């Protein structure tokens, strides 16, 4: 009975990352709180908690860095529109197309990474519910 309870708690630990869609940093704070309350009950829950928190911090960092690059390119394009100064080198080398392409590509990449994050959380939750340990890919181990 204890193993089934641990599986359910590990499942909830991974699924709690979806709280990030309800409030800022919820995908990190909610699993952290759950992990802190359950880590002493079993090594299984401790392992899943560390994995979930490291994954959410890593992917939050990746999405933040990509979003920052998208924001900087879009802000540069918007400020260029309102500047009112005609810059000839942009017409000659057509940098506008390059900036727009980079912004759209980065924005698409943020969306793809977000979808991958959702899929990986679901996979980890299913594995945890079966009693298996799942190691997320592309995770930086902040908590060891």
Tab-separated table of C-alpha atoms in Angstrom:
chain	number	residue	atom	x	y	z
A	1	UNK	CA	0.000	0.000	0.000
A	2	UNK	CA	2.899	2.385	0.760
A	3	UNK	CA	4.356	1.871	-2.736
A	4	UNK	CA	1.028	2.791	-4.363
A	5	UNK	CA	0.815	5.927	-2.195
A	6	UNK	CA	4.383	6.910	-3.171
A	7	UNK	CA	3.559	6.404	-6.855
A	8	UNK	CA	0.528	8.668	-6.559
A	9	UNK	CA	2.493	11.323	-4.692
A	10	UNK	CA	5.292	11.209	-7.296
A	11	UNK	CA	2.649	11.522	-10.024
A	12	UNK	CA	1.196	14.602	-8.317
A	13	UNK	CA	4.679	16.026	-7.846
A	14	UNK	CA	5.281	15.994	-11.610
A	15	UNK	CA	1.767	17.176	-12.534
A	16	UNK	CA	2.001	20.062	-10.060
A	17	UNK	CA	4.326	21.770	-12.539
A	18	UNK	CA	1.213	22.753	-14.508
A	19	UNK	CA	0.546	25.285	-11.727
A	20	UNK	CA	2.916	27.498	-13.705
A	21	UNK	CA	0.011	28.197	-16.046
A	22	UNK	CA	-1.983	29.563	-13.098
A	23	UNK	CA	0.573	31.824	-11.411
A	24	UNK	CA	4.132	33.005	-12.118
A	25	UNK	CA	6.887	30.567	-11.146
A	26	UNK	CA	4.229	28.036	-10.155
A	27	UNK	CA	5.983	25.323	-12.127
A	28	UNK	CA	8.948	25.654	-9.761
A	29	UNK	CA	7.358	26.692	-6.461
A	30	UNK	CA	4.574	24.099	-6.346
A	31	UNK	CA	6.796	21.021	-6.938
A	32	UNK	CA	9.333	22.506	-4.515
A	33	UNK	CA	6.743	22.760	-1.733
A	34	UNK	CA	5.444	19.251	-2.390
A	35	UNK	CA	8.971	17.842	-2.539
A	36	UNK	CA	9.938	19.547	0.734
A	37	UNK	CA	6.978	17.971	2.510
A	38	UNK	CA	7.455	14.476	1.035
A	39	UNK	CA	11.213	14.009	0.595
A	40	UNK	CA	11.723	12.394	4.008
A	41	UNK	CA	9.007	9.770	3.460
A	42	UNK	CA	10.875	7.757	0.821
A	43	UNK	CA	13.884	7.845	-1.447
A	44	UNK	CA	11.533	7.354	-4.425
A	45	UNK	CA	9.745	10.651	-3.699
A	46	UNK	CA	13.043	12.416	-3.009
A	47	UNK	CA	14.427	11.314	-6.388
A	48	UNK	CA	11.300	12.352	-8.292
A	49	UNK	CA	11.142	15.686	-6.494
A	50	UNK	CA	14.716	16.598	-7.345
A	51	UNK	CA	14.204	15.549	-10.944
A	52	UNK	CA	10.989	17.562	-11.318
A	53	UNK	CA	12.451	20.707	-9.764
A	54	UNK	CA	15.682	20.541	-11.781
A	55	UNK	CA	13.676	20.047	-14.968
A	56	UNK	CA	11.342	22.967	-14.308
A	57	UNK	CA	14.172	25.310	-13.374
A	58	UNK	CA	16.141	24.282	-16.479
A	59	UNK	CA	13.276	24.691	-18.907
A	60	UNK	CA	12.212	27.940	-17.246
A	61	UNK	CA	15.740	29.210	-17.849
A	62	UNK	CA	15.706	28.054	-21.486
A	63	UNK	CA	12.350	29.698	-22.184
A	64	UNK	CA	13.420	32.890	-20.398
A	65	UNK	CA	16.578	33.193	-22.497
A	66	UNK	CA	14.726	32.582	-25.759
A	67	UNK	CA	11.926	34.966	-24.792
A	68	UNK	CA	14.498	37.636	-23.981
A	69	UNK	CA	16.007	37.320	-27.437
A	70	UNK	CA	12.554	37.504	-29.052
A	71	UNK	CA	11.669	40.566	-26.978
A	72	UNK	CA	14.885	42.358	-27.891
A	73	UNK	CA	14.382	41.818	-31.623
A	74	UNK	CA	10.719	42.837	-31.572
A	75	UNK	CA	11.511	45.904	-29.462
A	76	UNK	CA	14.283	46.895	-31.875
A	77	UNK	CA	11.935	46.578	-34.832
A	78	UNK	CA	9.168	48.583	-33.149
A	79	UNK	CA	11.537	51.339	-32.024
A	80	UNK	CA	12.924	51.482	-35.560
A	81	UNK	CA	9.411	52.061	-36.908
A	82	UNK	CA	8.688	54.916	-34.518
A	83	UNK	CA	12.094	56.511	-34.807
A	84	UNK	CA	11.200	58.335	-37.996
A	85	UNK	CA	14.755	58.243	-39.299
A	86	UNK	CA	15.256	56.495	-42.607
A	87	UNK	CA	18.374	54.357	-42.369
A	88	UNK	CA	19.771	53.552	-45.799
A	89	UNK	CA	21.859	50.519	-44.809
A	90	UNK	CA	18.698	48.620	-43.851
A	91	UNK	CA	17.330	49.080	-47.358
A	92	UNK	CA	20.613	48.080	-48.927
A	93	UNK	CA	21.196	44.945	-46.891
A	94	UNK	CA	17.518	44.234	-46.001
A	95	UNK	CA	18.098	43.693	-42.281
A	96	UNK	CA	14.359	44.088	-41.593
A	97	UNK	CA	13.654	40.678	-43.093
A	98	UNK	CA	16.463	39.126	-41.090
A	99	UNK	CA	15.232	40.635	-37.798
A	100	UNK	CA	11.656	39.582	-38.473
A	101	UNK	CA	12.734	36.087	-39.440
A	102	UNK	CA	14.844	35.764	-36.281
A	103	UNK	CA	11.974	37.011	-34.110
A	104	UNK	CA	9.408	34.683	-35.670
A	105	UNK	CA	11.836	31.746	-35.524
A	106	UNK	CA	12.640	32.383	-31.872
A	107	UNK	CA	8.976	32.791	-30.998
A	108	UNK	CA	8.216	29.494	-32.755
A	109	UNK	CA	11.060	27.857	-30.855
A	110	UNK	CA	9.616	29.078	-27.540
A	111	UNK	CA	6.285	27.489	-28.477
A	112	UNK	CA	7.910	24.211	-29.481
A	113	UNK	CA	9.935	24.081	-26.253
A	114	UNK	CA	6.761	24.746	-24.251
A	115	UNK	CA	4.990	21.856	-25.991
A	116	UNK	CA	7.982	19.586	-25.365
A	117	UNK	CA	7.901	20.592	-21.700
A	118	UNK	CA	4.220	19.624	-21.411
A	119	UNK	CA	4.857	16.279	-23.130
A	120	UNK	CA	7.841	15.465	-20.905
A	121	UNK	CA	5.887	16.299	-17.740
A	122	UNK	CA	3.091	13.955	-18.837
A	123	UNK	CA	5.578	11.173	-19.638
A	124	UNK	CA	7.317	11.606	-16.266
A	125	UNK	CA	3.987	11.589	-14.409
A	126	UNK	CA	2.899	8.360	-16.126
A	127	UNK	CA	6.253	6.696	-15.379
A	128	UNK	CA	6.068	7.831	-11.738
A	129	UNK	CA	2.560	6.433	-11.405
A	130	UNK	CA	3.888	3.063	-12.630
A	131	UNK	CA	6.679	3.180	-10.030
A	132	UNK	CA	9.488	3.913	-12.472
A	133	UNK	CA	12.128	6.617	-12.193
A	134	UNK	CA	12.202	9.014	-15.147
A	135	UNK	CA	15.166	11.246	-15.941
A	136	UNK	CA	14.173	14.319	-17.923
A	137	UNK	CA	16.400	15.130	-20.921
A	138	UNK	CA	18.270	18.462	-21.206
A	139	UNK	CA	18.126	19.032	-17.453
A	140	UNK	CA	20.725	20.952	-15.475
A	141	UNK	CA	21.169	19.418	-12.015
A	142	UNK	CA	20.789	22.376	-9.686
A	143	UNK	CA	19.700	20.147	-6.772
A	144	UNK	CA	21.782	17.002	-6.339
